[in-house]
XYZ file of N, CA, C and O in Angstrom:
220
model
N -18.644 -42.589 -35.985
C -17.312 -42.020 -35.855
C -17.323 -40.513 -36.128
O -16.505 -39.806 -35.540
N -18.398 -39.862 -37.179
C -18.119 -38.505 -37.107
C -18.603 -37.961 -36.005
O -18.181 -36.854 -35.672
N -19.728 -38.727 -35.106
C -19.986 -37.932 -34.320
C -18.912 -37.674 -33.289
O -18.844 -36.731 -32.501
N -17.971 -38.832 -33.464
C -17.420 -38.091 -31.779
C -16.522 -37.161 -32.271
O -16.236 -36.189 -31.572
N -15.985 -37.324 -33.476
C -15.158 -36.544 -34.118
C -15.610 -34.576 -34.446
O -14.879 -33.650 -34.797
N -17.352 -34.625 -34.074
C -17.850 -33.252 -34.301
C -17.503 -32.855 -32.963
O -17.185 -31.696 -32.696
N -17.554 -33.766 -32.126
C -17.053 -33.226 -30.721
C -16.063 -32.837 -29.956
O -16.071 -32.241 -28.879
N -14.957 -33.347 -30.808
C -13.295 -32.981 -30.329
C -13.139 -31.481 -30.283
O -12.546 -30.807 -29.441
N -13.624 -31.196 -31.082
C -13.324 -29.387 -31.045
C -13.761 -29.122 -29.823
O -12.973 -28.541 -29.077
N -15.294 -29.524 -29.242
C -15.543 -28.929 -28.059
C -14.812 -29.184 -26.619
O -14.578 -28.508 -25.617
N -14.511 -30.917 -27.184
C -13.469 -31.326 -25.832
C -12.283 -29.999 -25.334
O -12.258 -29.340 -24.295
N -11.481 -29.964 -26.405
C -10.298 -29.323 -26.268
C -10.365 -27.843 -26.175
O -9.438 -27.044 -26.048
N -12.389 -27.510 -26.312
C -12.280 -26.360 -25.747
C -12.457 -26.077 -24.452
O -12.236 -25.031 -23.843
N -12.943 -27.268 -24.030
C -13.525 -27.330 -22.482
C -12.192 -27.468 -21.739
O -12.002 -26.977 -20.626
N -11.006 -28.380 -22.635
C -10.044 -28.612 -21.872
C -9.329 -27.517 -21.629
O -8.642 -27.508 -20.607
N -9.331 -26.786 -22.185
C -8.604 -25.066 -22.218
C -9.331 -24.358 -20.701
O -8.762 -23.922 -19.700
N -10.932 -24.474 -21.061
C -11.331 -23.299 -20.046
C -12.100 -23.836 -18.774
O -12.750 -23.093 -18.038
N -11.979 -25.056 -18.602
C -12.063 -25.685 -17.113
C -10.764 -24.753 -16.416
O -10.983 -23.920 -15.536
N -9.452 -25.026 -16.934
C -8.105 -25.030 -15.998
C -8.670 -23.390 -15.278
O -8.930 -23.058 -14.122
N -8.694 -22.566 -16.725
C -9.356 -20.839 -16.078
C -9.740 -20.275 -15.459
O -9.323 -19.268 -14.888
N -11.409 -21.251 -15.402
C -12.137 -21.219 -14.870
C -12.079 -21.294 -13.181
O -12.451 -20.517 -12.301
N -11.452 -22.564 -13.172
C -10.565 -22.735 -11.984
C -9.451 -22.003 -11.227
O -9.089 -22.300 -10.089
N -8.987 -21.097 -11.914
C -8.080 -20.226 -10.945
C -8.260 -19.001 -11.117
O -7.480 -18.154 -10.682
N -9.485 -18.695 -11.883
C -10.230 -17.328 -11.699
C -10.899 -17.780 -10.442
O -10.637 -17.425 -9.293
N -11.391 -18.239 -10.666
C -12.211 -19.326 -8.890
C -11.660 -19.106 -7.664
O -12.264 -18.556 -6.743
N -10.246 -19.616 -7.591
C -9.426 -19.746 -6.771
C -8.794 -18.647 -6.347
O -8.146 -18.646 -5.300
N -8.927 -17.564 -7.148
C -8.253 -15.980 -7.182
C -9.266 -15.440 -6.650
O -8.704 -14.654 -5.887
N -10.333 -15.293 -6.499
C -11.508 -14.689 -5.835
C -11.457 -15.550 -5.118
O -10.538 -16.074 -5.748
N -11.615 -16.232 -4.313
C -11.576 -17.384 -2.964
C -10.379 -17.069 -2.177
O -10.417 -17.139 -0.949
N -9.388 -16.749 -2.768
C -8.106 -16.184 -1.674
C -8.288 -14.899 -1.477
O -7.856 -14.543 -0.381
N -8.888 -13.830 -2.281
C -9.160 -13.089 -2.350
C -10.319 -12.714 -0.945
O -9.844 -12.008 -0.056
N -11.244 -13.014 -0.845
C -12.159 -13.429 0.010
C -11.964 -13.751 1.247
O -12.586 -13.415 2.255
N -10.738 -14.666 1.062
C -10.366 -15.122 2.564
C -9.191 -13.847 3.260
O -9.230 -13.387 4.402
N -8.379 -13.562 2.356
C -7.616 -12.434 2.621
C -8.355 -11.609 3.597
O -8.173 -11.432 4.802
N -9.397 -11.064 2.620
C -10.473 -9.938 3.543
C -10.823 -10.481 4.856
O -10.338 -9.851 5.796
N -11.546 -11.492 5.154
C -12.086 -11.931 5.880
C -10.629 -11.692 7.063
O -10.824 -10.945 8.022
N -9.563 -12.205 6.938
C -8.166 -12.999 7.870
C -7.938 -10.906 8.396
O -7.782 -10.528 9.557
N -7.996 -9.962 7.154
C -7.644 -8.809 7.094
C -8.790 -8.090 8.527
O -8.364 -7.137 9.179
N -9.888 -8.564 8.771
C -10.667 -8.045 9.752
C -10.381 -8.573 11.017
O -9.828 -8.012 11.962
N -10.837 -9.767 10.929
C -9.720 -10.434 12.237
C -8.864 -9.553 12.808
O -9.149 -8.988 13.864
N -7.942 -9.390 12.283
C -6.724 -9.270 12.448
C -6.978 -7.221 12.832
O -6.352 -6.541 13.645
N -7.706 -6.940 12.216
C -8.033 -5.726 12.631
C -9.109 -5.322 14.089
O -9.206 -4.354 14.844
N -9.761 -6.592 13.961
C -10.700 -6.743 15.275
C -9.379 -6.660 16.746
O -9.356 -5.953 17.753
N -8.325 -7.843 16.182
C -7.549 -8.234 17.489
C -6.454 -6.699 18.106
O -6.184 -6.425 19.275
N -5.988 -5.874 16.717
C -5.398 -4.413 16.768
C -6.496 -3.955 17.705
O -6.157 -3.837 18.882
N -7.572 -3.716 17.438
C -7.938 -2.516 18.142
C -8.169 -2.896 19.467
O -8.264 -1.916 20.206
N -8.307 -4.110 20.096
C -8.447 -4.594 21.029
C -7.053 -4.529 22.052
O -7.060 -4.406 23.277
N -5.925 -4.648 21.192
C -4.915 -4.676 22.212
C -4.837 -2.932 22.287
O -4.657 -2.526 23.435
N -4.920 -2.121 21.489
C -4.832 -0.936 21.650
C -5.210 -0.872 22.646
O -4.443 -0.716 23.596
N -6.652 -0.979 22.808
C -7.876 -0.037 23.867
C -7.052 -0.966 25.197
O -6.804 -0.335 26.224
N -6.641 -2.501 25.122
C -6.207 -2.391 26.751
C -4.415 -2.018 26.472
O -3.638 -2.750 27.086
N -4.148 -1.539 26.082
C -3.095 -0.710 26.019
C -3.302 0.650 26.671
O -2.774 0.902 27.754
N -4.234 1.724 25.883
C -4.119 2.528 26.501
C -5.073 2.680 27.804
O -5.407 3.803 28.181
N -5.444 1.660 28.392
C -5.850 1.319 29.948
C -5.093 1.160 30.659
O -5.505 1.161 31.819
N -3.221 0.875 30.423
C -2.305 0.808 31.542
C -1.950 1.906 31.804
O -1.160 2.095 32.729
């Protein structure tokens, strides 16, 4: 019994910094995709430009 009891402290520390861990995670992963969606989207601009200024 003490042993699991030496271990509760660590549970409830893990239970704290899983959640963190996880949306520091998730904040760099949207982050990431942002960029990525942000080039795209800059690829498709310059493209309508250039046949823009072809009419």
């Amino acid at each position: 019994m003490t042993m699991i009891a030496s271990f509760a402290p660590l549970l409830i520390l893990f239970i704290y910094i899983i959640p963190i861990i996880f949306v520091i995670w998730f904040m760099v992963n949207m982050v990431n995709l942002q960029k990525e969606n942000n080039t795209i989207l800059k690829s498709i601009e310059e493209k309508l430009n250039r046949k823009n200024k072809g009419e």
